[in-house]
Amino acid sequence: MTPNQDPFTTWVDLRTGTLDPERDLQDKHLAADMPGYYLEQDGAEDRLVYRVSAVPVPATNDELASSTTIIEPGTVGREYHMTKGHFHANWERSEIYLGLSGEGLLLMATDDGQHRTAPLREGAANYIPGGWAHRSVNTGDEPLVFLAVYIGDAGYDYATIAEEGFPVIVVRGDDGRPEVVDNPRYRRG
Ligand code: S6P
Ligand code: ZN
């Protein structure tokens, strides 16, 4: 049997999430990439919210894709910077998030409104089963950096979260600490 692929190495800077070599960088800006994602977004200054650096592989269920995500610290209104969040297009595909640096939370939700919150910081290896939408939130003062490993044909369904939101949001409380609260705009599908 002849394998499909040659082995390869990617160097990961565990603090910054920078990859060597960089192969596929995507920057997500507040205005262009996340319209309507935050409750108090009107009038917020545009900025880079997060960057994804992917290690591309063929999009089949034989392969394991991976990426680092770097979420800049900050808030939009009272909500901490976060990723858009998605279900996988092949919704039963699972994923692992390994926290590398910074401080944050991983939100997960099903389409019938169940939700979970998990720590996302150095050493936290989170298993995201199929069927759970996932969003990462930077609750700290430094960039939040994590490594994702997922099945090559997982794909992305962004539309469901864009339309319905997550059941909960993460806001900076009056004491300056993160609070997970019900999302007043959540619409269950
Ligand atoms: C892919 C995996 C991550 C995210 C990344 C950005 O399945 O979950 O690589 O793509 O953290 O989040 P989002 O929601 O913008 O894709
Ligand atoms: Zn994913």
Short mmCIF file of N, CA and C and ligand atoms in Angstrom, two decimals:
data_model
loop_
_atom_site.label_atom_id
_atom_site.label_comp_id
_atom_site.label_asym_id
_atom_site.label_seq_id
_atom_site.Cartn_x
_atom_site.Cartn_y
_atom_site.Cartn_z
N MET A 1 0.85 -1.20 0.00
CA MET A 1 0.00 0.00 0.00
C MET A 1 0.88 1.25 0.00
N THR A 2 0.53 2.20 -0.82
CA THR A 2 1.27 3.46 -0.85
C THR A 2 0.47 4.54 -0.14
N PRO A 3 1.06 5.15 0.88
CA PRO A 3 0.32 6.20 1.59
C PRO A 3 0.05 7.40 0.69
N ASN A 4 -1.00 8.15 1.03
CA ASN A 4 -1.38 9.34 0.26
C ASN A 4 -0.43 10.51 0.44
N GLN A 5 0.23 10.54 1.59
CA GLN A 5 0.92 11.77 1.97
C GLN A 5 2.28 11.47 2.56
N ASP A 6 3.16 12.46 2.49
CA ASP A 6 4.42 12.39 3.22
C ASP A 6 4.24 13.00 4.61
N PRO A 7 4.96 12.48 5.60
CA PRO A 7 4.92 13.13 6.92
C PRO A 7 5.52 14.54 6.82
N PHE A 8 5.11 15.42 7.71
CA PHE A 8 5.72 16.75 7.76
C PHE A 8 5.64 17.32 9.17
N THR A 9 6.52 18.26 9.42
CA THR A 9 6.60 18.90 10.75
C THR A 9 6.21 20.36 10.63
N THR A 10 5.48 20.84 11.61
CA THR A 10 5.19 22.27 11.75
C THR A 10 5.67 22.69 13.13
N TRP A 11 6.44 23.76 13.19
CA TRP A 11 6.88 24.28 14.49
C TRP A 11 5.85 25.26 15.02
N VAL A 12 5.45 25.03 16.25
CA VAL A 12 4.42 25.87 16.88
C VAL A 12 5.07 26.68 17.99
N ASP A 13 4.99 28.01 17.91
CA ASP A 13 5.41 28.84 19.04
C ASP A 13 4.29 28.79 20.07
N LEU A 14 4.57 28.15 21.20
CA LEU A 14 3.50 27.86 22.16
C LEU A 14 2.95 29.12 22.83
N ARG A 15 3.70 30.20 22.81
CA ARG A 15 3.22 31.42 23.46
C ARG A 15 2.41 32.29 22.48
N THR A 16 2.91 32.40 21.24
CA THR A 16 2.25 33.32 20.30
C THR A 16 1.32 32.60 19.31
N GLY A 17 1.45 31.28 19.19
CA GLY A 17 0.65 30.54 18.21
C GLY A 17 1.17 30.63 16.80
N THR A 18 2.29 31.32 16.60
CA THR A 18 2.87 31.44 15.26
C THR A 18 3.36 30.07 14.78
N LEU A 19 3.10 29.76 13.51
CA LEU A 19 3.55 28.49 12.94
C LEU A 19 4.73 28.74 12.01
N ASP A 20 5.60 27.75 11.92
CA ASP A 20 6.72 27.80 10.98
C ASP A 20 6.78 26.44 10.28
N PRO A 21 6.46 26.37 8.98
CA PRO A 21 6.07 27.51 8.13
C PRO A 21 4.61 27.90 8.33
N GLU A 22 4.32 29.19 8.04
CA GLU A 22 2.93 29.64 7.97
C GLU A 22 2.41 29.26 6.59
N ARG A 23 1.25 28.63 6.54
CA ARG A 23 0.73 28.17 5.24
C ARG A 23 -0.58 28.83 4.85
N ASP A 24 -1.42 29.14 5.84
CA ASP A 24 -2.77 29.61 5.53
C ASP A 24 -3.26 30.48 6.69
N LEU A 25 -3.01 31.80 6.59
CA LEU A 25 -3.38 32.73 7.66
C LEU A 25 -4.70 33.42 7.33
N GLN A 26 -5.57 33.48 8.30
CA GLN A 26 -6.82 34.23 8.11
C GLN A 26 -7.05 35.15 9.28
N ASP A 27 -7.19 36.44 8.97
CA ASP A 27 -7.45 37.44 10.01
C ASP A 27 -8.93 37.76 10.04
N LYS A 28 -9.48 37.87 11.24
CA LYS A 28 -10.90 38.19 11.40
C LYS A 28 -11.03 39.55 12.08
N HIS A 29 -11.59 40.48 11.34
CA HIS A 29 -11.79 41.84 11.85
C HIS A 29 -13.24 42.03 12.28
N LEU A 30 -13.41 42.93 13.25
CA LEU A 30 -14.74 43.13 13.83
C LEU A 30 -15.77 43.54 12.77
N ALA A 31 -15.46 44.58 12.00
CA ALA A 31 -16.47 45.13 11.09
C ALA A 31 -16.73 44.22 9.90
N ALA A 32 -15.66 43.75 9.27
CA ALA A 32 -15.83 43.01 8.02
C ALA A 32 -16.28 41.57 8.24
N ASP A 33 -15.80 40.96 9.32
CA ASP A 33 -16.00 39.52 9.48
C ASP A 33 -17.03 39.15 10.54
N MET A 34 -17.37 40.09 11.43
CA MET A 34 -18.26 39.73 12.54
C MET A 34 -19.44 40.70 12.69
N PRO A 35 -20.09 41.07 11.59
CA PRO A 35 -21.20 42.02 11.73
C PRO A 35 -22.34 41.41 12.55
N GLY A 36 -22.76 42.14 13.58
CA GLY A 36 -23.91 41.68 14.37
C GLY A 36 -23.62 40.58 15.36
N TYR A 37 -22.35 40.23 15.57
CA TYR A 37 -22.04 39.13 16.48
C TYR A 37 -22.08 39.54 17.96
N TYR A 38 -21.90 40.84 18.22
CA TYR A 38 -21.87 41.32 19.61
C TYR A 38 -23.11 42.17 19.89
N LEU A 39 -23.56 42.15 21.12
CA LEU A 39 -24.78 42.89 21.47
C LEU A 39 -24.59 44.39 21.30
N GLU A 40 -23.43 44.89 21.72
CA GLU A 40 -23.21 46.35 21.68
C GLU A 40 -22.11 46.67 20.68
N GLN A 41 -22.38 46.35 19.42
CA GLN A 41 -21.35 46.50 18.39
C GLN A 41 -21.42 47.84 17.68
N ASP A 42 -22.60 48.48 17.72
CA ASP A 42 -22.76 49.75 17.01
C ASP A 42 -21.77 50.78 17.54
N GLY A 43 -21.02 51.38 16.63
CA GLY A 43 -20.09 52.43 17.03
C GLY A 43 -18.76 51.91 17.56
N ALA A 44 -18.62 50.59 17.73
CA ALA A 44 -17.35 50.05 18.23
C ALA A 44 -16.27 50.23 17.15
N GLU A 45 -15.08 50.58 17.59
CA GLU A 45 -13.98 50.78 16.65
C GLU A 45 -13.58 49.47 15.99
N ASP A 46 -13.30 49.52 14.69
CA ASP A 46 -12.87 48.30 14.00
C ASP A 46 -11.50 47.87 14.52
N ARG A 47 -11.27 46.58 14.48
CA ARG A 47 -9.99 46.05 14.97
C ARG A 47 -9.84 44.61 14.54
N LEU A 48 -8.59 44.08 14.66
CA LEU A 48 -8.36 42.64 14.49
C LEU A 48 -8.84 41.96 15.77
N VAL A 49 -9.75 40.99 15.64
CA VAL A 49 -10.23 40.25 16.81
C VAL A 49 -9.44 38.95 16.97
N TYR A 50 -9.28 38.21 15.87
CA TYR A 50 -8.50 36.97 15.98
C TYR A 50 -7.89 36.58 14.64
N ARG A 51 -6.93 35.68 14.74
CA ARG A 51 -6.20 35.17 13.59
C ARG A 51 -6.19 33.65 13.68
N VAL A 52 -6.38 32.99 12.53
CA VAL A 52 -6.30 31.53 12.47
C VAL A 52 -5.18 31.17 11.52
N SER A 53 -4.27 30.31 11.97
CA SER A 53 -3.18 29.83 11.14
C SER A 53 -3.36 28.33 10.95
N ALA A 54 -3.72 27.93 9.75
CA ALA A 54 -4.11 26.54 9.51
C ALA A 54 -2.99 25.73 8.86
N VAL A 55 -3.03 24.44 9.10
CA VAL A 55 -2.14 23.47 8.46
C VAL A 55 -3.02 22.67 7.51
N PRO A 56 -3.06 23.06 6.24
CA PRO A 56 -4.02 22.44 5.33
C PRO A 56 -3.67 20.99 5.02
N VAL A 57 -4.69 20.16 4.97
CA VAL A 57 -4.58 18.77 4.52
C VAL A 57 -5.79 18.50 3.63
N PRO A 58 -5.77 17.43 2.85
CA PRO A 58 -6.97 17.14 2.04
C PRO A 58 -8.20 16.98 2.93
N ALA A 59 -9.33 17.49 2.43
CA ALA A 59 -10.56 17.53 3.24
C ALA A 59 -11.29 16.19 3.18
N THR A 60 -10.64 15.17 3.75
CA THR A 60 -11.27 13.84 3.79
C THR A 60 -11.27 13.36 5.24
N ASN A 61 -12.05 12.32 5.50
CA ASN A 61 -12.09 11.82 6.88
C ASN A 61 -10.94 10.85 7.19
N ASP A 62 -9.95 10.77 6.27
CA ASP A 62 -8.70 10.06 6.59
C ASP A 62 -7.69 10.98 7.26
N GLU A 63 -7.90 12.28 7.14
CA GLU A 63 -6.88 13.24 7.53
C GLU A 63 -7.24 13.96 8.82
N LEU A 64 -6.21 14.48 9.50
CA LEU A 64 -6.41 15.33 10.67
C LEU A 64 -5.90 16.72 10.33
N ALA A 65 -6.80 17.67 10.28
CA ALA A 65 -6.42 19.06 10.06
C ALA A 65 -6.10 19.69 11.40
N SER A 66 -5.34 20.81 11.36
CA SER A 66 -5.02 21.49 12.62
C SER A 66 -4.82 22.98 12.35
N SER A 67 -4.86 23.73 13.42
CA SER A 67 -4.66 25.18 13.30
C SER A 67 -4.37 25.74 14.68
N THR A 68 -3.72 26.90 14.70
CA THR A 68 -3.71 27.68 15.93
C THR A 68 -4.68 28.85 15.74
N THR A 69 -5.26 29.28 16.86
CA THR A 69 -6.10 30.48 16.88
C THR A 69 -5.52 31.41 17.93
N ILE A 70 -5.41 32.68 17.55
CA ILE A 70 -4.89 33.70 18.46
C ILE A 70 -5.97 34.77 18.58
N ILE A 71 -6.59 34.87 19.76
CA ILE A 71 -7.64 35.88 19.98
C ILE A 71 -7.02 37.03 20.77
N GLU A 72 -7.10 38.23 20.20
CA GLU A 72 -6.55 39.40 20.89
C GLU A 72 -7.38 39.71 22.13
N PRO A 73 -6.76 40.28 23.17
CA PRO A 73 -7.55 40.69 24.34
C PRO A 73 -8.42 41.90 23.99
N GLY A 74 -9.54 42.02 24.67
CA GLY A 74 -10.39 43.19 24.45
C GLY A 74 -11.85 42.85 24.62
N THR A 75 -12.67 43.91 24.60
CA THR A 75 -14.12 43.73 24.70
C THR A 75 -14.81 44.58 23.65
N VAL A 76 -16.01 44.16 23.30
CA VAL A 76 -16.91 44.96 22.46
C VAL A 76 -18.14 45.18 23.34
N GLY A 77 -18.33 46.42 23.79
CA GLY A 77 -19.27 46.64 24.88
C GLY A 77 -18.76 45.87 26.10
N ARG A 78 -19.62 45.05 26.69
CA ARG A 78 -19.17 44.27 27.86
C ARG A 78 -18.73 42.86 27.47
N GLU A 79 -18.89 42.49 26.18
CA GLU A 79 -18.55 41.13 25.76
C GLU A 79 -17.07 41.01 25.39
N TYR A 80 -16.46 39.96 25.88
CA TYR A 80 -15.05 39.71 25.56
C TYR A 80 -14.90 39.28 24.10
N HIS A 81 -13.75 39.58 23.53
CA HIS A 81 -13.43 39.12 22.18
C HIS A 81 -13.61 37.61 22.08
N MET A 82 -14.18 37.20 20.96
CA MET A 82 -14.51 35.77 20.77
C MET A 82 -14.42 35.42 19.29
N THR A 83 -14.42 34.13 19.01
CA THR A 83 -14.51 33.67 17.62
C THR A 83 -15.98 33.70 17.18
N LYS A 84 -16.19 33.58 15.86
CA LYS A 84 -17.56 33.55 15.35
C LYS A 84 -18.31 32.35 15.93
N GLY A 85 -17.65 31.22 15.96
CA GLY A 85 -18.28 29.99 16.44
C GLY A 85 -19.02 29.29 15.32
N HIS A 86 -19.00 27.97 15.36
CA HIS A 86 -19.62 27.20 14.27
C HIS A 86 -19.98 25.80 14.73
N PHE A 87 -20.94 25.21 14.02
CA PHE A 87 -21.07 23.77 13.96
C PHE A 87 -20.18 23.29 12.82
N HIS A 88 -19.83 22.04 12.81
CA HIS A 88 -19.16 21.51 11.62
C HIS A 88 -20.23 21.20 10.56
N ALA A 89 -19.88 21.46 9.30
CA ALA A 89 -20.83 21.19 8.21
C ALA A 89 -21.20 19.70 8.23
N ASN A 90 -20.20 18.84 8.42
CA ASN A 90 -20.46 17.44 8.76
C ASN A 90 -20.59 17.41 10.28
N TRP A 91 -21.81 17.62 10.76
CA TRP A 91 -22.02 18.05 12.15
C TRP A 91 -21.56 17.01 13.16
N GLU A 92 -21.40 15.75 12.74
CA GLU A 92 -20.98 14.71 13.71
C GLU A 92 -19.47 14.65 13.89
N ARG A 93 -18.73 15.49 13.18
CA ARG A 93 -17.27 15.49 13.30
C ARG A 93 -16.82 16.14 14.62
N SER A 94 -15.87 15.49 15.28
CA SER A 94 -15.40 15.95 16.58
C SER A 94 -14.08 16.72 16.43
N GLU A 95 -13.59 17.25 17.56
CA GLU A 95 -12.42 18.13 17.51
C GLU A 95 -11.79 18.19 18.90
N ILE A 96 -10.49 18.51 18.95
CA ILE A 96 -9.82 18.74 20.24
C ILE A 96 -9.20 20.13 20.23
N TYR A 97 -9.40 20.86 21.33
CA TYR A 97 -8.76 22.17 21.52
C TYR A 97 -7.77 22.04 22.68
N LEU A 98 -6.51 22.33 22.40
CA LEU A 98 -5.47 22.31 23.44
C LEU A 98 -5.04 23.74 23.74
N GLY A 99 -5.27 24.20 24.95
CA GLY A 99 -4.88 25.55 25.34
C GLY A 99 -3.36 25.67 25.40
N LEU A 100 -2.80 26.76 24.82
CA LEU A 100 -1.35 26.96 24.82
C LEU A 100 -0.93 28.15 25.67
N SER A 101 -1.64 29.26 25.58
CA SER A 101 -1.32 30.39 26.45
C SER A 101 -2.50 31.36 26.51
N GLY A 102 -2.45 32.23 27.52
CA GLY A 102 -3.57 33.14 27.74
C GLY A 102 -4.66 32.47 28.56
N GLU A 103 -5.77 33.15 28.65
CA GLU A 103 -6.83 32.77 29.60
C GLU A 103 -8.19 32.95 28.94
N GLY A 104 -8.96 31.89 28.87
CA GLY A 104 -10.27 32.06 28.25
C GLY A 104 -11.23 30.93 28.53
N LEU A 105 -12.32 30.95 27.80
CA LEU A 105 -13.36 29.94 27.96
C LEU A 105 -13.74 29.39 26.59
N LEU A 106 -14.07 28.12 26.58
CA LEU A 106 -14.64 27.47 25.40
C LEU A 106 -16.12 27.26 25.68
N LEU A 107 -16.96 27.84 24.82
CA LEU A 107 -18.40 27.63 24.92
C LEU A 107 -18.80 26.57 23.91
N MET A 108 -19.67 25.67 24.33
CA MET A 108 -20.18 24.65 23.42
C MET A 108 -21.70 24.59 23.57
N ALA A 109 -22.38 24.31 22.45
CA ALA A 109 -23.86 24.30 22.50
C ALA A 109 -24.40 23.35 21.44
N THR A 110 -25.53 22.73 21.75
CA THR A 110 -26.22 21.89 20.77
C THR A 110 -27.36 22.69 20.16
N ASP A 111 -27.91 22.17 19.07
CA ASP A 111 -28.97 22.97 18.43
C ASP A 111 -30.29 22.89 19.18
N ASP A 112 -30.38 22.04 20.23
CA ASP A 112 -31.59 22.07 21.05
C ASP A 112 -31.37 22.82 22.36
N GLY A 113 -30.29 23.62 22.41
CA GLY A 113 -30.15 24.58 23.51
C GLY A 113 -29.33 24.12 24.70
N GLN A 114 -28.81 22.88 24.68
CA GLN A 114 -27.88 22.51 25.76
C GLN A 114 -26.60 23.33 25.60
N HIS A 115 -25.95 23.63 26.72
CA HIS A 115 -24.68 24.33 26.58
C HIS A 115 -23.72 23.96 27.70
N ARG A 116 -22.43 24.10 27.40
CA ARG A 116 -21.36 23.79 28.35
C ARG A 116 -20.29 24.86 28.25
N THR A 117 -19.56 25.05 29.33
CA THR A 117 -18.43 25.98 29.36
C THR A 117 -17.22 25.21 29.85
N ALA A 118 -16.07 25.38 29.20
CA ALA A 118 -14.85 24.68 29.60
C ALA A 118 -13.70 25.68 29.67
N PRO A 119 -12.71 25.40 30.54
CA PRO A 119 -11.55 26.30 30.61
C PRO A 119 -10.70 26.19 29.35
N LEU A 120 -10.13 27.30 28.92
CA LEU A 120 -9.24 27.27 27.76
C LEU A 120 -7.99 28.06 28.15
N ARG A 121 -6.99 27.35 28.60
CA ARG A 121 -5.71 27.96 28.96
C ARG A 121 -4.65 26.87 28.89
N GLU A 122 -3.41 27.22 29.13
CA GLU A 122 -2.29 26.29 28.95
C GLU A 122 -2.59 24.94 29.60
N GLY A 123 -2.50 23.88 28.81
CA GLY A 123 -2.64 22.53 29.34
C GLY A 123 -4.04 21.97 29.32
N ALA A 124 -5.06 22.77 29.03
CA ALA A 124 -6.44 22.26 28.98
C ALA A 124 -6.67 21.63 27.61
N ALA A 125 -6.89 20.33 27.58
CA ALA A 125 -7.19 19.62 26.33
C ALA A 125 -8.68 19.32 26.34
N ASN A 126 -9.43 20.04 25.53
CA ASN A 126 -10.89 19.93 25.54
C ASN A 126 -11.36 19.11 24.37
N TYR A 127 -12.19 18.13 24.65
CA TYR A 127 -12.80 17.31 23.60
C TYR A 127 -14.16 17.90 23.25
N ILE A 128 -14.35 18.19 21.98
CA ILE A 128 -15.62 18.76 21.49
C ILE A 128 -16.28 17.67 20.65
N PRO A 129 -17.29 17.00 21.19
CA PRO A 129 -17.89 15.90 20.42
C PRO A 129 -18.66 16.45 19.22
N GLY A 130 -18.93 15.60 18.24
CA GLY A 130 -19.78 15.99 17.13
C GLY A 130 -21.11 16.53 17.62
N GLY A 131 -21.67 17.46 16.88
CA GLY A 131 -22.98 18.00 17.23
C GLY A 131 -22.94 19.16 18.21
N TRP A 132 -21.76 19.53 18.69
CA TRP A 132 -21.63 20.66 19.61
C TRP A 132 -20.96 21.82 18.89
N ALA A 133 -21.70 22.89 18.71
CA ALA A 133 -21.10 24.13 18.20
C ALA A 133 -20.06 24.61 19.20
N HIS A 134 -19.05 25.32 18.72
CA HIS A 134 -17.98 25.75 19.63
C HIS A 134 -17.53 27.17 19.30
N ARG A 135 -17.29 27.91 20.35
CA ARG A 135 -16.82 29.30 20.27
C ARG A 135 -15.82 29.51 21.40
N SER A 136 -14.73 30.25 21.13
CA SER A 136 -13.71 30.52 22.14
C SER A 136 -13.74 31.99 22.50
N VAL A 137 -13.50 32.28 23.78
CA VAL A 137 -13.61 33.64 24.30
C VAL A 137 -12.35 33.97 25.09
N ASN A 138 -11.74 35.11 24.77
CA ASN A 138 -10.54 35.54 25.51
C ASN A 138 -10.97 36.41 26.69
N THR A 139 -10.87 35.88 27.91
CA THR A 139 -11.27 36.64 29.10
C THR A 139 -10.07 37.28 29.81
N GLY A 140 -8.88 37.16 29.22
CA GLY A 140 -7.68 37.66 29.89
C GLY A 140 -7.15 38.95 29.28
N ASP A 141 -5.96 39.35 29.74
CA ASP A 141 -5.33 40.58 29.26
C ASP A 141 -4.27 40.32 28.19
N GLU A 142 -4.01 39.06 27.91
CA GLU A 142 -3.00 38.66 26.91
C GLU A 142 -3.73 37.93 25.77
N PRO A 143 -3.06 37.75 24.62
CA PRO A 143 -3.69 36.93 23.59
C PRO A 143 -4.01 35.53 24.12
N LEU A 144 -5.14 34.99 23.70
CA LEU A 144 -5.50 33.60 24.00
C LEU A 144 -5.09 32.76 22.81
N VAL A 145 -4.28 31.73 23.06
CA VAL A 145 -3.72 30.92 21.99
C VAL A 145 -4.08 29.46 22.24
N PHE A 146 -4.62 28.79 21.22
CA PHE A 146 -4.90 27.36 21.36
C PHE A 146 -4.69 26.65 20.03
N LEU A 147 -4.46 25.35 20.14
CA LEU A 147 -4.29 24.48 18.97
C LEU A 147 -5.55 23.66 18.80
N ALA A 148 -6.09 23.63 17.58
CA ALA A 148 -7.26 22.80 17.27
C ALA A 148 -6.82 21.66 16.37
N VAL A 149 -7.34 20.47 16.62
CA VAL A 149 -7.11 19.32 15.75
C VAL A 149 -8.47 18.72 15.41
N TYR A 150 -8.74 18.57 14.13
CA TYR A 150 -10.09 18.16 13.71
C TYR A 150 -10.03 17.30 12.45
N ILE A 151 -11.11 16.59 12.22
CA ILE A 151 -11.17 15.66 11.08
C ILE A 151 -11.25 16.48 9.78
N GLY A 152 -10.49 16.02 8.78
CA GLY A 152 -10.25 16.84 7.58
C GLY A 152 -11.50 17.30 6.85
N ASP A 153 -12.58 16.52 6.90
CA ASP A 153 -13.78 16.92 6.16
C ASP A 153 -14.84 17.51 7.09
N ALA A 154 -14.43 18.01 8.27
CA ALA A 154 -15.41 18.58 9.21
C ALA A 154 -16.18 19.75 8.57
N GLY A 155 -15.47 20.65 7.93
CA GLY A 155 -16.13 21.80 7.31
C GLY A 155 -16.71 22.76 8.34
N TYR A 156 -17.43 23.75 7.85
CA TYR A 156 -17.96 24.82 8.73
C TYR A 156 -19.41 25.10 8.41
N ASP A 157 -20.22 25.18 9.43
CA ASP A 157 -21.57 25.76 9.32
C ASP A 157 -21.57 26.99 10.24
N TYR A 158 -21.35 28.16 9.64
CA TYR A 158 -21.37 29.40 10.42
C TYR A 158 -22.79 29.97 10.54
N ALA A 159 -23.66 29.62 9.56
CA ALA A 159 -24.94 30.31 9.44
C ALA A 159 -25.82 30.12 10.68
N THR A 160 -25.82 28.91 11.25
CA THR A 160 -26.71 28.65 12.38
C THR A 160 -26.38 29.57 13.54
N ILE A 161 -25.10 29.69 13.87
CA ILE A 161 -24.71 30.56 15.00
C ILE A 161 -24.91 32.03 14.63
N ALA A 162 -24.61 32.39 13.38
CA ALA A 162 -24.80 33.79 12.98
C ALA A 162 -26.27 34.19 13.16
N GLU A 163 -27.18 33.27 12.88
CA GLU A 163 -28.61 33.59 12.98
C GLU A 163 -29.14 33.45 14.40
N GLU A 164 -28.71 32.41 15.10
CA GLU A 164 -29.34 32.09 16.40
C GLU A 164 -28.52 32.55 17.60
N GLY A 165 -27.21 32.70 17.42
CA GLY A 165 -26.34 33.02 18.55
C GLY A 165 -26.11 31.79 19.43
N PHE A 166 -25.34 32.01 20.51
CA PHE A 166 -25.13 30.97 21.52
C PHE A 166 -26.13 31.19 22.67
N PRO A 167 -26.49 30.16 23.40
CA PRO A 167 -27.41 30.35 24.54
C PRO A 167 -26.84 31.30 25.60
N VAL A 168 -25.51 31.35 25.73
CA VAL A 168 -24.89 32.23 26.72
C VAL A 168 -23.84 33.11 26.06
N ILE A 169 -23.54 34.23 26.72
CA ILE A 169 -22.46 35.10 26.30
C ILE A 169 -21.53 35.31 27.51
N VAL A 170 -20.32 35.81 27.25
CA VAL A 170 -19.36 36.02 28.34
C VAL A 170 -19.06 37.51 28.41
N VAL A 171 -19.38 38.11 29.56
CA VAL A 171 -19.23 39.56 29.73
C VAL A 171 -18.30 39.87 30.90
N ARG A 172 -17.72 41.08 30.85
CA ARG A 172 -16.93 41.55 31.98
C ARG A 172 -17.90 42.08 33.04
N GLY A 173 -17.86 41.49 34.21
CA GLY A 173 -18.78 41.89 35.29
C GLY A 173 -18.34 43.21 35.92
N ASP A 174 -19.17 43.74 36.83
CA ASP A 174 -18.87 45.01 37.48
C ASP A 174 -17.56 44.94 38.27
N ASP A 175 -17.20 43.73 38.74
CA ASP A 175 -15.94 43.56 39.48
C ASP A 175 -14.76 43.29 38.54
N GLY A 176 -14.99 43.39 37.22
CA GLY A 176 -13.91 43.19 36.26
C GLY A 176 -13.64 41.72 35.94
N ARG A 177 -14.44 40.83 36.51
CA ARG A 177 -14.22 39.40 36.26
C ARG A 177 -15.25 38.88 35.26
N PRO A 178 -14.87 37.82 34.50
CA PRO A 178 -15.81 37.29 33.50
C PRO A 178 -17.04 36.63 34.12
N GLU A 179 -18.16 36.87 33.49
CA GLU A 179 -19.41 36.22 33.91
C GLU A 179 -20.06 35.59 32.68
N VAL A 180 -20.56 34.39 32.84
CA VAL A 180 -21.31 33.71 31.77
C VAL A 180 -22.79 33.96 32.05
N VAL A 181 -23.45 34.65 31.13
CA VAL A 181 -24.86 35.03 31.36
C VAL A 181 -25.70 34.61 30.14
N ASP A 182 -27.01 34.50 30.38
CA ASP A 182 -27.91 34.15 29.27
C ASP A 182 -27.81 35.20 28.17
N ASN A 183 -27.87 34.73 26.93
CA ASN A 183 -27.83 35.63 25.78
C ASN A 183 -29.26 36.11 25.49
N PRO A 184 -29.53 37.39 25.71
CA PRO A 184 -30.91 37.87 25.50
C PRO A 184 -31.36 37.76 24.04
N ARG A 185 -30.40 37.61 23.12
CA ARG A 185 -30.75 37.53 21.70
C ARG A 185 -30.77 36.09 21.17
N TYR A 186 -30.58 35.13 22.07
CA TYR A 186 -30.52 33.74 21.59
C TYR A 186 -31.86 33.32 21.01
N ARG A 187 -31.81 32.71 19.83
CA ARG A 187 -33.03 32.18 19.21
C ARG A 187 -32.81 30.71 18.94
N ARG A 188 -33.55 29.88 19.60
CA ARG A 188 -33.37 28.44 19.43
C ARG A 188 -34.00 27.99 18.11
N GLY A 189 -33.23 27.22 17.32
CA GLY A 189 -33.62 26.87 15.96
C GLY A 189 -34.78 25.93 15.79
C1 S6P B 1 -12.02 24.45 13.14
C2 S6P B 1 -11.68 24.89 14.53
C3 S6P B 1 -10.88 26.20 14.68
C4 S6P B 1 -11.71 27.47 14.38
C5 S6P B 1 -10.99 28.75 14.85
C6 S6P B 1 -11.76 30.02 14.54
O1 S6P B 1 -12.93 23.40 13.14
O2 S6P B 1 -12.82 24.88 15.37
O3 S6P B 1 -9.75 26.17 13.87
O4 S6P B 1 -12.03 27.55 13.02
O5 S6P B 1 -10.77 28.69 16.23
O6 S6P B 1 -13.10 29.95 14.95
P1 S6P B 1 -14.26 30.17 13.89
O7 S6P B 1 -15.53 29.90 14.63
O8 S6P B 1 -14.15 31.53 13.34
O9 S6P B 1 -14.02 29.15 12.80
ZN ZN B 2 -14.48 23.44 14.66
#
